[in-house]
Coordinates of N, CA and C in Angstrom, one line a residue:
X209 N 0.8 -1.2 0.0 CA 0.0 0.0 0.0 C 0.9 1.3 0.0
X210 N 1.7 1.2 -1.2 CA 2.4 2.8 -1.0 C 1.6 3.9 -1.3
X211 N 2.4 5.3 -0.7 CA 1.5 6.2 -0.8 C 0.1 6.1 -0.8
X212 N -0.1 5.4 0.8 CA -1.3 5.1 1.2 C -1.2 5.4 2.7
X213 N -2.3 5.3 3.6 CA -2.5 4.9 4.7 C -1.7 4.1 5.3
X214 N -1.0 4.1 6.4 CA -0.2 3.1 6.9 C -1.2 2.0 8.4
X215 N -2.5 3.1 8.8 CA -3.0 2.2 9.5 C -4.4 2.2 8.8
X216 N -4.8 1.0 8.2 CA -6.4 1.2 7.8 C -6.9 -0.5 8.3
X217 N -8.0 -0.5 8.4 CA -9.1 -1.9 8.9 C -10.1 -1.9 7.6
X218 N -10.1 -3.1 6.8 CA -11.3 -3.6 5.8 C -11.8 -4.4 7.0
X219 N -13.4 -4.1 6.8 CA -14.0 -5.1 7.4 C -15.6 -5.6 6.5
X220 N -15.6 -6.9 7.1 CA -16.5 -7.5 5.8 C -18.1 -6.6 6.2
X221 N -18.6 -6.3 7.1 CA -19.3 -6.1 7.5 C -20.1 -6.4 9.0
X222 N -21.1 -6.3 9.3 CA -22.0 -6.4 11.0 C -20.7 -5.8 12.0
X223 N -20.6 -4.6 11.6 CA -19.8 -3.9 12.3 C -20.8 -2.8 13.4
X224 N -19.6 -2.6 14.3 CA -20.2 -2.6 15.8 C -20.9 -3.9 16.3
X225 N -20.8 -5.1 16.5 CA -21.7 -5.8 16.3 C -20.4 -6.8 17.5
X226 N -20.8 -8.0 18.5 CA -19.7 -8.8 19.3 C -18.3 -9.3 18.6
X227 N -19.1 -9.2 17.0 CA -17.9 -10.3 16.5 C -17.0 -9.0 16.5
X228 N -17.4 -7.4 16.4 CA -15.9 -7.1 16.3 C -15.5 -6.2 17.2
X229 N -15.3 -7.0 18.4 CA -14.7 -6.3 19.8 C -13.3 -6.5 19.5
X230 N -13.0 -7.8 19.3 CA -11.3 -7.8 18.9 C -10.8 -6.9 18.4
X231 N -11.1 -7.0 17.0 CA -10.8 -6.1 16.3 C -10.4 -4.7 16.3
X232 N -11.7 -4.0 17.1 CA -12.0 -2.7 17.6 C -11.0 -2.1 18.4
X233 N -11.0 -3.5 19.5 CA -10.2 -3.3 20.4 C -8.8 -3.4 20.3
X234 N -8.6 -4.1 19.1 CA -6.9 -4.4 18.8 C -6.7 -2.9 17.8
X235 N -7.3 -2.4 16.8 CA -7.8 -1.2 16.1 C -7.2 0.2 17.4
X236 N -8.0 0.5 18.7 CA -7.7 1.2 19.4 C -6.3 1.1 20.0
X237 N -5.5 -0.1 20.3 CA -4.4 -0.2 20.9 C -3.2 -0.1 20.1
X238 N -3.7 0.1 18.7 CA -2.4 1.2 17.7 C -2.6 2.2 17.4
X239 N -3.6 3.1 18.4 CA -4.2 4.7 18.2 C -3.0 5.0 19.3
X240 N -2.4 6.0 19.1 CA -1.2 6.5 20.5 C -1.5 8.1 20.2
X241 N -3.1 8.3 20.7 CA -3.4 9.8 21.0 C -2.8 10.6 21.9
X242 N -1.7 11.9 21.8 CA -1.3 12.8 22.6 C -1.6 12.8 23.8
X243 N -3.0 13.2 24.1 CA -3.7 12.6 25.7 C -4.9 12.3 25.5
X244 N -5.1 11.8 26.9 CA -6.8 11.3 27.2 C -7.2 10.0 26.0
X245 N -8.1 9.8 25.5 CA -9.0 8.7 24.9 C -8.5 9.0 23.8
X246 N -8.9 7.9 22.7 CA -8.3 7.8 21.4 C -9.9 8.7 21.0
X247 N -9.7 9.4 19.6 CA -11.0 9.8 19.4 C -11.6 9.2 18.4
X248 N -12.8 9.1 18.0 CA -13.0 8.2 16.6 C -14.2 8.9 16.0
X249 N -14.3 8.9 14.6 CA -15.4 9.9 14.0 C -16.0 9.0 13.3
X250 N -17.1 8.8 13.6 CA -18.1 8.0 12.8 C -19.1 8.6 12.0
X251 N -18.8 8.0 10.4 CA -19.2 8.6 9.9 C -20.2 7.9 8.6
X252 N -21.6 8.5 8.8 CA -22.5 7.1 7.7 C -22.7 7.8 7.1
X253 N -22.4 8.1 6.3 CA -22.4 8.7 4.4 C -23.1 7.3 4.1
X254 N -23.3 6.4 3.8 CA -23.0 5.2 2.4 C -24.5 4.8 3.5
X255 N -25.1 5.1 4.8 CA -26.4 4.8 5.2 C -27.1 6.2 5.0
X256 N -27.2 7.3 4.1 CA -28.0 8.6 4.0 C -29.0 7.8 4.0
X257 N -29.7 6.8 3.2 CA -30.6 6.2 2.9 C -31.4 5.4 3.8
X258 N -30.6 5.2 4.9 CA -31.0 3.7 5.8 C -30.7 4.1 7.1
X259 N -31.5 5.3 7.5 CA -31.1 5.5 9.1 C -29.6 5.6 9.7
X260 N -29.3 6.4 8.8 CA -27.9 7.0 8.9 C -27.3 7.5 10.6
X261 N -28.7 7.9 11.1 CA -28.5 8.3 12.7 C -28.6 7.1 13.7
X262 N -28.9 5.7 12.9 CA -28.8 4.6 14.0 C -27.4 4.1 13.8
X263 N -27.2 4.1 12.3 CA -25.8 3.5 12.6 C -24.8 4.6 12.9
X264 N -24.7 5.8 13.1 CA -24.1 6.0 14.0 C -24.1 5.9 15.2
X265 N -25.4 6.0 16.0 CA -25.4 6.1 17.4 C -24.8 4.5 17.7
X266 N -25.0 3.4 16.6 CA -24.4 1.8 16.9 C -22.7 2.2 17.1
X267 N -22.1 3.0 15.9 CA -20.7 3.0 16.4 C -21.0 3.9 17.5
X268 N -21.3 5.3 17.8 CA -20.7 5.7 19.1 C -20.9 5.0 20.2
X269 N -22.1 4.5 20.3 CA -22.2 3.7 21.4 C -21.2 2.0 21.1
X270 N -20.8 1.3 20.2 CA -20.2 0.2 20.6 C -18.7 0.9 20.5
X271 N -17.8 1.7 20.3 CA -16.4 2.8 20.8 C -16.7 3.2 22.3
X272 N -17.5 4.1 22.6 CA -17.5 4.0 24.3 C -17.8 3.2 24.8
X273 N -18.2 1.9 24.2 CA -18.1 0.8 25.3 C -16.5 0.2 25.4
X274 N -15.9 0.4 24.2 CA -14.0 0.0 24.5 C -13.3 1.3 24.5
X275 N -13.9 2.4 25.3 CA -13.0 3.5 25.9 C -12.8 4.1 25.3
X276 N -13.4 4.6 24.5 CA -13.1 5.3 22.9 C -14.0 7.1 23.3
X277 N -13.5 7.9 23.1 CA -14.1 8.8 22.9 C -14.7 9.1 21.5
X278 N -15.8 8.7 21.0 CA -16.6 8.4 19.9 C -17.7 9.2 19.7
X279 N -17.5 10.0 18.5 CA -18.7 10.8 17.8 C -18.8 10.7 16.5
X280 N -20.3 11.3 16.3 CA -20.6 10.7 14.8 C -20.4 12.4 13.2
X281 N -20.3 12.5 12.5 CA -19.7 13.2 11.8 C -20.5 12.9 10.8
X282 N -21.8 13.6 10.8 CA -23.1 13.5 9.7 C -22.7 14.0 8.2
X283 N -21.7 13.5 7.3 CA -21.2 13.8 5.8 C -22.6 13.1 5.1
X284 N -23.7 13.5 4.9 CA -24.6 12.9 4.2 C -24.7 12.6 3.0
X285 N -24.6 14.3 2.3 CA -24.6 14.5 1.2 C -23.5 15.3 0.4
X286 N -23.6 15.8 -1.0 CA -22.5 16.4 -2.1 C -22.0 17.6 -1.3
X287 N -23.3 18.6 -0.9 CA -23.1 19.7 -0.3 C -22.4 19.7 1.5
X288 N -22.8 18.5 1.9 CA -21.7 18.0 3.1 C -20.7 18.2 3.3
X289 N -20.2 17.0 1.6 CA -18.5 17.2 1.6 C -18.0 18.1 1.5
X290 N -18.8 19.4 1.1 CA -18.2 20.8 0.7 C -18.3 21.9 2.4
X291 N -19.0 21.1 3.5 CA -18.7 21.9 4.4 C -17.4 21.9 5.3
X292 N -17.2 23.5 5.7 CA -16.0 23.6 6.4 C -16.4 22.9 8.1
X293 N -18.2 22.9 8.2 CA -18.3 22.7 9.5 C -17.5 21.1 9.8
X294 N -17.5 20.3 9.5 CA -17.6 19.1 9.6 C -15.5 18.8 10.0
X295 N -14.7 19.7 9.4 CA -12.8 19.7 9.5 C -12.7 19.6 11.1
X296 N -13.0 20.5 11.5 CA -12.7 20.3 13.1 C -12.5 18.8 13.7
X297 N -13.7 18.3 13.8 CA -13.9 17.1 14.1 C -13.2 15.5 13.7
X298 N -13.2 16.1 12.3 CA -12.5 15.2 11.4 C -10.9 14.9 11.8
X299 N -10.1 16.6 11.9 CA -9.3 16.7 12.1 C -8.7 16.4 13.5
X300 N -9.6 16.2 14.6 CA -9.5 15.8 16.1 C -9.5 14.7 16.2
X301 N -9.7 13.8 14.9 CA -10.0 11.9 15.5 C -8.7 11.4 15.1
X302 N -8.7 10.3 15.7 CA -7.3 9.9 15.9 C -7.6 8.4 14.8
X303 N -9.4 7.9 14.6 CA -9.4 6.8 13.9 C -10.9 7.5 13.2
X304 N -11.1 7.1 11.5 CA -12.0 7.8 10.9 C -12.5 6.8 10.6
X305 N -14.0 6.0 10.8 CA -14.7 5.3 10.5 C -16.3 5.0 9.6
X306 N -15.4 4.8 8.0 CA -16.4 4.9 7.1 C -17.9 3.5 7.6
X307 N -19.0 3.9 7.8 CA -19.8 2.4 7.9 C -20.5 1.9 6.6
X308 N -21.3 0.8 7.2 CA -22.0 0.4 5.5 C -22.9 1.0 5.2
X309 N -23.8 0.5 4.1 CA -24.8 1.7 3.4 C -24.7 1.1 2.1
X310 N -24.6 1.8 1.1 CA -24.5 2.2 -0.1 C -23.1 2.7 -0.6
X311 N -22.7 2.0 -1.7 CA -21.3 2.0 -2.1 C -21.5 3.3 -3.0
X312 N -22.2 3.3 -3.7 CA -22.3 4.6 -5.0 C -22.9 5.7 -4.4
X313 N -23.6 5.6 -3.1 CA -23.9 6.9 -2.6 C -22.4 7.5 -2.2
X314 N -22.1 7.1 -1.2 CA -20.9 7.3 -0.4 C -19.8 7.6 -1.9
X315 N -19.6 6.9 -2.8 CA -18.6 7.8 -3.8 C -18.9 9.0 -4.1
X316 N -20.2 9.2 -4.7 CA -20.8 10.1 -5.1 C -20.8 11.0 -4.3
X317 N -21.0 11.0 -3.1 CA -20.7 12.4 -2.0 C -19.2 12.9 -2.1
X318 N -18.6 11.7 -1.9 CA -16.7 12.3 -1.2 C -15.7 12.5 -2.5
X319 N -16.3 12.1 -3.8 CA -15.7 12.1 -4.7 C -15.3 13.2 -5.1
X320 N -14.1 14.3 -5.3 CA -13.5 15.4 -5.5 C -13.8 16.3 -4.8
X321 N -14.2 16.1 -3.5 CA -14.6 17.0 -2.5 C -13.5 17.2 -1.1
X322 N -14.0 18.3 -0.7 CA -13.1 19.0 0.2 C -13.1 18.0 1.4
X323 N -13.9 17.3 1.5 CA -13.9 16.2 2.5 C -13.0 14.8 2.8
X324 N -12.7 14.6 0.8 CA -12.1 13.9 0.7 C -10.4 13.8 0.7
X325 N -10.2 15.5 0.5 CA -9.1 15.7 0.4 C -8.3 15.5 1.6
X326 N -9.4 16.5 2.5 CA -9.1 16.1 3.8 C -8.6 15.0 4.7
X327 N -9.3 14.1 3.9 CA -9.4 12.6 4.7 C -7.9 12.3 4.5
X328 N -8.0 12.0 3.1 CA -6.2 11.6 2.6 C -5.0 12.0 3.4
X329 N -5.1 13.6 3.3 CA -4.2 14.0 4.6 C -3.9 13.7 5.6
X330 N -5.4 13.6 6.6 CA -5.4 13.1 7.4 C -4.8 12.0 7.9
X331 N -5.2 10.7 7.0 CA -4.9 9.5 7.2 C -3.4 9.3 6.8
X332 N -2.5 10.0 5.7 CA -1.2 9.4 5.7 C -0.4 10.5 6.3
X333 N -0.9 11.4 7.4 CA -0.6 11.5 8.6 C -0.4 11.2 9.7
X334 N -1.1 10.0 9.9 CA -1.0 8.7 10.8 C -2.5 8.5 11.3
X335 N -3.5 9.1 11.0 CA -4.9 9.1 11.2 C -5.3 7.6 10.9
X336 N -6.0 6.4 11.7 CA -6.5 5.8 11.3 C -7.3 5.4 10.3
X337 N -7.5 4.7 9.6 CA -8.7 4.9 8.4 C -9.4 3.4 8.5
X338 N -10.6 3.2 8.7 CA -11.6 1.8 8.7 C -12.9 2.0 7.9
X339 N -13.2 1.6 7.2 CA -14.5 0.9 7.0 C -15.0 -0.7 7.1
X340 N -16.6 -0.7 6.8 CA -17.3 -1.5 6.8 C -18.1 -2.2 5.6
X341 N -18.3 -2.5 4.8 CA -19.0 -3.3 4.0 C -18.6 -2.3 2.8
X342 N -19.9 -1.4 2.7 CA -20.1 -0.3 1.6 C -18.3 0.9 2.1
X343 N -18.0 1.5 3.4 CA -17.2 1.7 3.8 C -15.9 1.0 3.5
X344 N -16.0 -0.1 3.2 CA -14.4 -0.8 2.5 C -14.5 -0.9 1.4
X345 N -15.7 -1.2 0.8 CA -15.6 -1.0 -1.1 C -14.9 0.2 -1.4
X346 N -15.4 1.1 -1.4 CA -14.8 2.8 -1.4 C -13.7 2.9 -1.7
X347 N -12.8 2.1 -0.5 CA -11.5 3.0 -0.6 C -10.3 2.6 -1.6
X348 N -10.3 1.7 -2.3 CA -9.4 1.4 -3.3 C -9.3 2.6 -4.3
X349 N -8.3 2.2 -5.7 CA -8.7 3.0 -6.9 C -10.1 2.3 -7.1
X350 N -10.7 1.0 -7.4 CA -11.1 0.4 -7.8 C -12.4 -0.1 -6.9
X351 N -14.0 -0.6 -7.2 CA -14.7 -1.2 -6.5 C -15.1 -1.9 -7.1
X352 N -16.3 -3.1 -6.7 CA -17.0 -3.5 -7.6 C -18.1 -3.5 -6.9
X353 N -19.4 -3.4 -7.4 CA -20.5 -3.2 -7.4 C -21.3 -3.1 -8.6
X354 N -21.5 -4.8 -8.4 CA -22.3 -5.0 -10.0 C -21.2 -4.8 -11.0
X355 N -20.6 -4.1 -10.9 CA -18.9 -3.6 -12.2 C -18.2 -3.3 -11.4
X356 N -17.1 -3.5 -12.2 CA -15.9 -2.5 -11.8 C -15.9 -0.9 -11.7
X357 N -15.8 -0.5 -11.0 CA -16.4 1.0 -11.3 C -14.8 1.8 -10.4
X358 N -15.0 3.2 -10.3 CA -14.3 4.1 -9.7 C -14.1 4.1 -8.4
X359 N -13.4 3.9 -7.5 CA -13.3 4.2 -6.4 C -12.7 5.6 -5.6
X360 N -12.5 5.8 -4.2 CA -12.1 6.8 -3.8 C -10.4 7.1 -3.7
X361 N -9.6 5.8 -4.3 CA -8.1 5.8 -4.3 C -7.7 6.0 -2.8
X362 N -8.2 6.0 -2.0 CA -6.9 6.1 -0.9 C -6.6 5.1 -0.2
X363 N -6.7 4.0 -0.8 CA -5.5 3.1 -0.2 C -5.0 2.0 -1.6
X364 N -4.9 2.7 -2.5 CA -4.4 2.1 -3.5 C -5.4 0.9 -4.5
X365 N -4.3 0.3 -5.1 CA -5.1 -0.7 -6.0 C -5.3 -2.3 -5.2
X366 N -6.3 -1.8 -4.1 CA -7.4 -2.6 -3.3 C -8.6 -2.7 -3.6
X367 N -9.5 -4.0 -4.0 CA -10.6 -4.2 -3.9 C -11.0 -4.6 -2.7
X368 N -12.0 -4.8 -2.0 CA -12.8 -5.2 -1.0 C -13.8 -5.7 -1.5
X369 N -14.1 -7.4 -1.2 CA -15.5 -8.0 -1.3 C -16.2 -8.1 -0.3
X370 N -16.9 -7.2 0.8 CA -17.6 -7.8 1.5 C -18.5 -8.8 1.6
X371 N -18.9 -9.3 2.7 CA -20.0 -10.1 3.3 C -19.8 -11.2 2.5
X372 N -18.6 -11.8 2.3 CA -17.8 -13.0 1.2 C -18.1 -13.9 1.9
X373 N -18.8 -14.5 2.9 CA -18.9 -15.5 3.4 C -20.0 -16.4 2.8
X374 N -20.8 -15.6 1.6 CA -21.9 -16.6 0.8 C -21.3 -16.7 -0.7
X375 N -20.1 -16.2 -1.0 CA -19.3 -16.4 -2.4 C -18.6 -17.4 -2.6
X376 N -18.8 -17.8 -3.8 CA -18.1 -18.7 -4.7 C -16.6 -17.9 -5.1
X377 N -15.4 -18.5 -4.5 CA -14.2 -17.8 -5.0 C -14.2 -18.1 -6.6
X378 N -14.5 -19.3 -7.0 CA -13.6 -19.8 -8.6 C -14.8 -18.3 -9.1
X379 N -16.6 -18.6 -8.9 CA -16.9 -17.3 -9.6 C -16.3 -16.2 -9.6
X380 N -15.7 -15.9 -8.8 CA -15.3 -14.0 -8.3 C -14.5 -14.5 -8.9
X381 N -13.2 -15.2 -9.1 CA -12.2 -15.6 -9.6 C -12.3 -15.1 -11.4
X382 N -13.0 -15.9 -11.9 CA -13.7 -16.0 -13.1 C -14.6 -14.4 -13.4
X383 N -15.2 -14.0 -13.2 CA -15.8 -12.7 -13.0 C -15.4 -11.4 -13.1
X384 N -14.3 -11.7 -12.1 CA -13.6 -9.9 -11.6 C -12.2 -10.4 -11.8
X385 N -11.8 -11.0 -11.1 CA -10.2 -11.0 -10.5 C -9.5 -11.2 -11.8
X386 N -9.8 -12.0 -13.1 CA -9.1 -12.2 -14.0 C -9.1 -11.2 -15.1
X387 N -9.7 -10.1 -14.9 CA -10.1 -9.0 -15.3 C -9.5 -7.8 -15.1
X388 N -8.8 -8.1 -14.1 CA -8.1 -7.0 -13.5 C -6.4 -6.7 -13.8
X389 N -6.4 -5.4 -13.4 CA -4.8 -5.4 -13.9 C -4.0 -6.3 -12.8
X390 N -2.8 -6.6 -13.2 CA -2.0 -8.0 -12.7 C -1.7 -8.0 -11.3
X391 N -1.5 -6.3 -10.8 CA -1.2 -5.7 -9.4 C -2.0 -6.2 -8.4
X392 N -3.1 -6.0 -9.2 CA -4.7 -5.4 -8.2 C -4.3 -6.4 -7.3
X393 N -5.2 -6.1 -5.8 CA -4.9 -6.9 -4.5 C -6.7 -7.2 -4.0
X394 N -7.1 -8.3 -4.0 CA -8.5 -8.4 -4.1 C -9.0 -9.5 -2.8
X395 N -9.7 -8.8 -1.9 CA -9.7 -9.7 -0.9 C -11.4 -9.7 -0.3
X396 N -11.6 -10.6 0.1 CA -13.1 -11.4 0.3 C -13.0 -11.4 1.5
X397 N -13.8 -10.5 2.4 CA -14.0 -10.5 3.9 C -14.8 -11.0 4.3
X398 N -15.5 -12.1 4.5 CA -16.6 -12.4 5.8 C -17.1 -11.3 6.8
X399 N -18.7 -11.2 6.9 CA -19.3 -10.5 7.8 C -18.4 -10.9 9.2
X400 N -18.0 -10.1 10.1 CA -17.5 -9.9 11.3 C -16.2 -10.3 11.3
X401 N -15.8 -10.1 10.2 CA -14.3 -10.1 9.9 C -13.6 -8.7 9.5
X402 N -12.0 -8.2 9.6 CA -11.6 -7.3 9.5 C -10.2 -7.6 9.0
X403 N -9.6 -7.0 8.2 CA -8.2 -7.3 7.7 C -7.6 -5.6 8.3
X404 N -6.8 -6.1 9.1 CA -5.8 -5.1 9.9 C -4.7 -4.9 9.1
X405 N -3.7 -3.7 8.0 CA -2.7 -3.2 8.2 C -2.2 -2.1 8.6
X406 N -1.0 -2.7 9.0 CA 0.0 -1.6 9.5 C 1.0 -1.4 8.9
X407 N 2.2 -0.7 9.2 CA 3.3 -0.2 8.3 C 4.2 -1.6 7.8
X408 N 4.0 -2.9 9.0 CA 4.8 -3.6 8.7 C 4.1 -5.2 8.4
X409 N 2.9 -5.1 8.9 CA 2.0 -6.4 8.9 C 0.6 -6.4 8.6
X410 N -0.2 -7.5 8.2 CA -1.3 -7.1 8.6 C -1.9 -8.5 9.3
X411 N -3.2 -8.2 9.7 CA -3.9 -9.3 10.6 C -5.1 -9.5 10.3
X412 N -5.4 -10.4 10.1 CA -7.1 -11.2 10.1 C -7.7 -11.2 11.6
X413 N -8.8 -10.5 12.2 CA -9.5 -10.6 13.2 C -10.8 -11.1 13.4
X414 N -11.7 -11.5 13.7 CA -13.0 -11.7 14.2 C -13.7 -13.3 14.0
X415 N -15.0 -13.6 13.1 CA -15.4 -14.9 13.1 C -14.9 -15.1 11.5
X416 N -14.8 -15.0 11.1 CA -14.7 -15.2 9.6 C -13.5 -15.5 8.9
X417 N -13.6 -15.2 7.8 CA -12.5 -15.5 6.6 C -12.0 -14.7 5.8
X418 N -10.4 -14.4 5.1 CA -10.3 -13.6 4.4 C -9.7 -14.3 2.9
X419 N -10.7 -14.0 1.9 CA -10.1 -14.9 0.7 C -9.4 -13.7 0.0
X420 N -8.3 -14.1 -0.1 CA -6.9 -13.3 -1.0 C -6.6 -14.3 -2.3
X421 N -7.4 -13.4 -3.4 CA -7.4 -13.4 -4.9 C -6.0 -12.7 -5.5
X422 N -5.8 -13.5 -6.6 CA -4.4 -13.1 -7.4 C -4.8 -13.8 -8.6
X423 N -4.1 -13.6 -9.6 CA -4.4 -14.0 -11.2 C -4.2 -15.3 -11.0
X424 N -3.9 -16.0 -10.3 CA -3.8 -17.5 -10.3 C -4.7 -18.4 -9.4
X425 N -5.2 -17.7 -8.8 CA -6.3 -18.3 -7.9 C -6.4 -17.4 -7.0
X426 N -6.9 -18.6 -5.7 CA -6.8 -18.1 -4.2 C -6.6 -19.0 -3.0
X427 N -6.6 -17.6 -1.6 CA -6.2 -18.3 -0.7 C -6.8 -17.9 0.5
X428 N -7.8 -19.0 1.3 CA -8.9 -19.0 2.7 C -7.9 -19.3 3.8
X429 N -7.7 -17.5 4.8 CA -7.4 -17.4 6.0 C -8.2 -17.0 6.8
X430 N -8.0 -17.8 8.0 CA -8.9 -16.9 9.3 C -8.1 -16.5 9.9
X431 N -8.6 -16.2 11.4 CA -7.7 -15.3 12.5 C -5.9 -15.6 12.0
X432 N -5.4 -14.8 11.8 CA -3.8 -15.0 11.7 C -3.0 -13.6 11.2
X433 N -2.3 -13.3 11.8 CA -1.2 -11.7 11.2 C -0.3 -12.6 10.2
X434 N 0.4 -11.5 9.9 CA 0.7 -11.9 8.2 C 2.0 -10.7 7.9
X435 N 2.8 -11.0 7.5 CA 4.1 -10.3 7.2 C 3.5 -10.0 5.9

């Protein structure tokens, strides 16, 4: 992941949810906030459509249950990403937390916007960066949804398949992955699963599985870190 993020979390989805206390909790213990609580901005762009104010209040309330000083950061809409009100906050969290929703909404908002520019900075400043289902499709150059389409680029040429736990790898295999340029890095998360990197490793957390696609096939890990 060069000129990327050095700490980001894909997760497959049912986030906030038991299966991902680990995670959350292993997530907060590489936050090394100046003082007091790590802070975390939750933020449901990609749920405008779907009670966007429950799934936040789900992350703030499951972050203050693991010590987290946790608030929610309402980016709804086009005209959102264009507010200055929303930087403060942004710029105060030590971990920025995209949730699920809608994949093409959520592009559609942060796409060439002041919000987004922001984020990038933010995060390969040492700012955490996480999402969740719709929240992990986003962040590559690349998504898929129904196609290959545009993503938000900030963590490079990463796909995210969420909720992979009802997928056929040979189809995705056959489908997408052979389709792609030779680089691409394409990985199949199970609901209550999360793929952890860091500068030097990454880790598989929660109930699930992470299938890691390459032009030659693939390969089904669960809980394990990874050089």
């Amino acid at each position: 992941m060069n000129n990327s993020p050095s700490l980001v979390a894909l997760v497959g989805g049912e986030e906030f949810s038991s299966y991902c206390v680990e995670m959350d909790t292993k997530i907060l213990s590489l936050i090394k906030p100046l003082s007091g609580k790590p802070k975390v901005a939750i933020v449901p762009t990609a749920a405008a459509f779907q009670r966007p104010d429950l799934a936040a209040e789900n992350g703030v309330k499951h972050f203050r249950s693991l010590g987290a000083d946790s608030y929610a950061v309402n980016i709804l809409s086009k005209s959102d990403a264009e507010d200055d009100k929303f930087i403060p906050d942004l710029k105060e969290a030590n971990l920025i937390y995209l949730t699920g929703g809608d994949p093409n909404h959520l592009v559609s908002v942060f796409s060439d916007s002041h919000i987004l520019e922001l984020i990038g900075t933010l995060t390969n400043q040492g700012c955490f960066l996480a999402g969740s289902s719709a929240g992990a499709m986003v962040l590559g150059n690349q998504m898929f949804h129904r196609n290959v389409t545009t993503g938000l680029s900030l963590i490079g040429d990463i796909i995210t398949l969420p909720h992979h736990e009802n997928s056929d790898p040979a189809s995705i295999h056959k489908s997408i992955v052979s389709k792609l340029p030779k680089d691409s890095k394409v990985y199949g998360i199970d609901g209550g699963t999360g793929l952890i990197f860091t500068k030097t490793e990454s880790e598989i957390l929660g109930k699930g599985a992470v299938t890691s696609y390459s032009q030659n096939g693939w390969t089904v890990s669960t809980s394990r870190r990874t050089t």
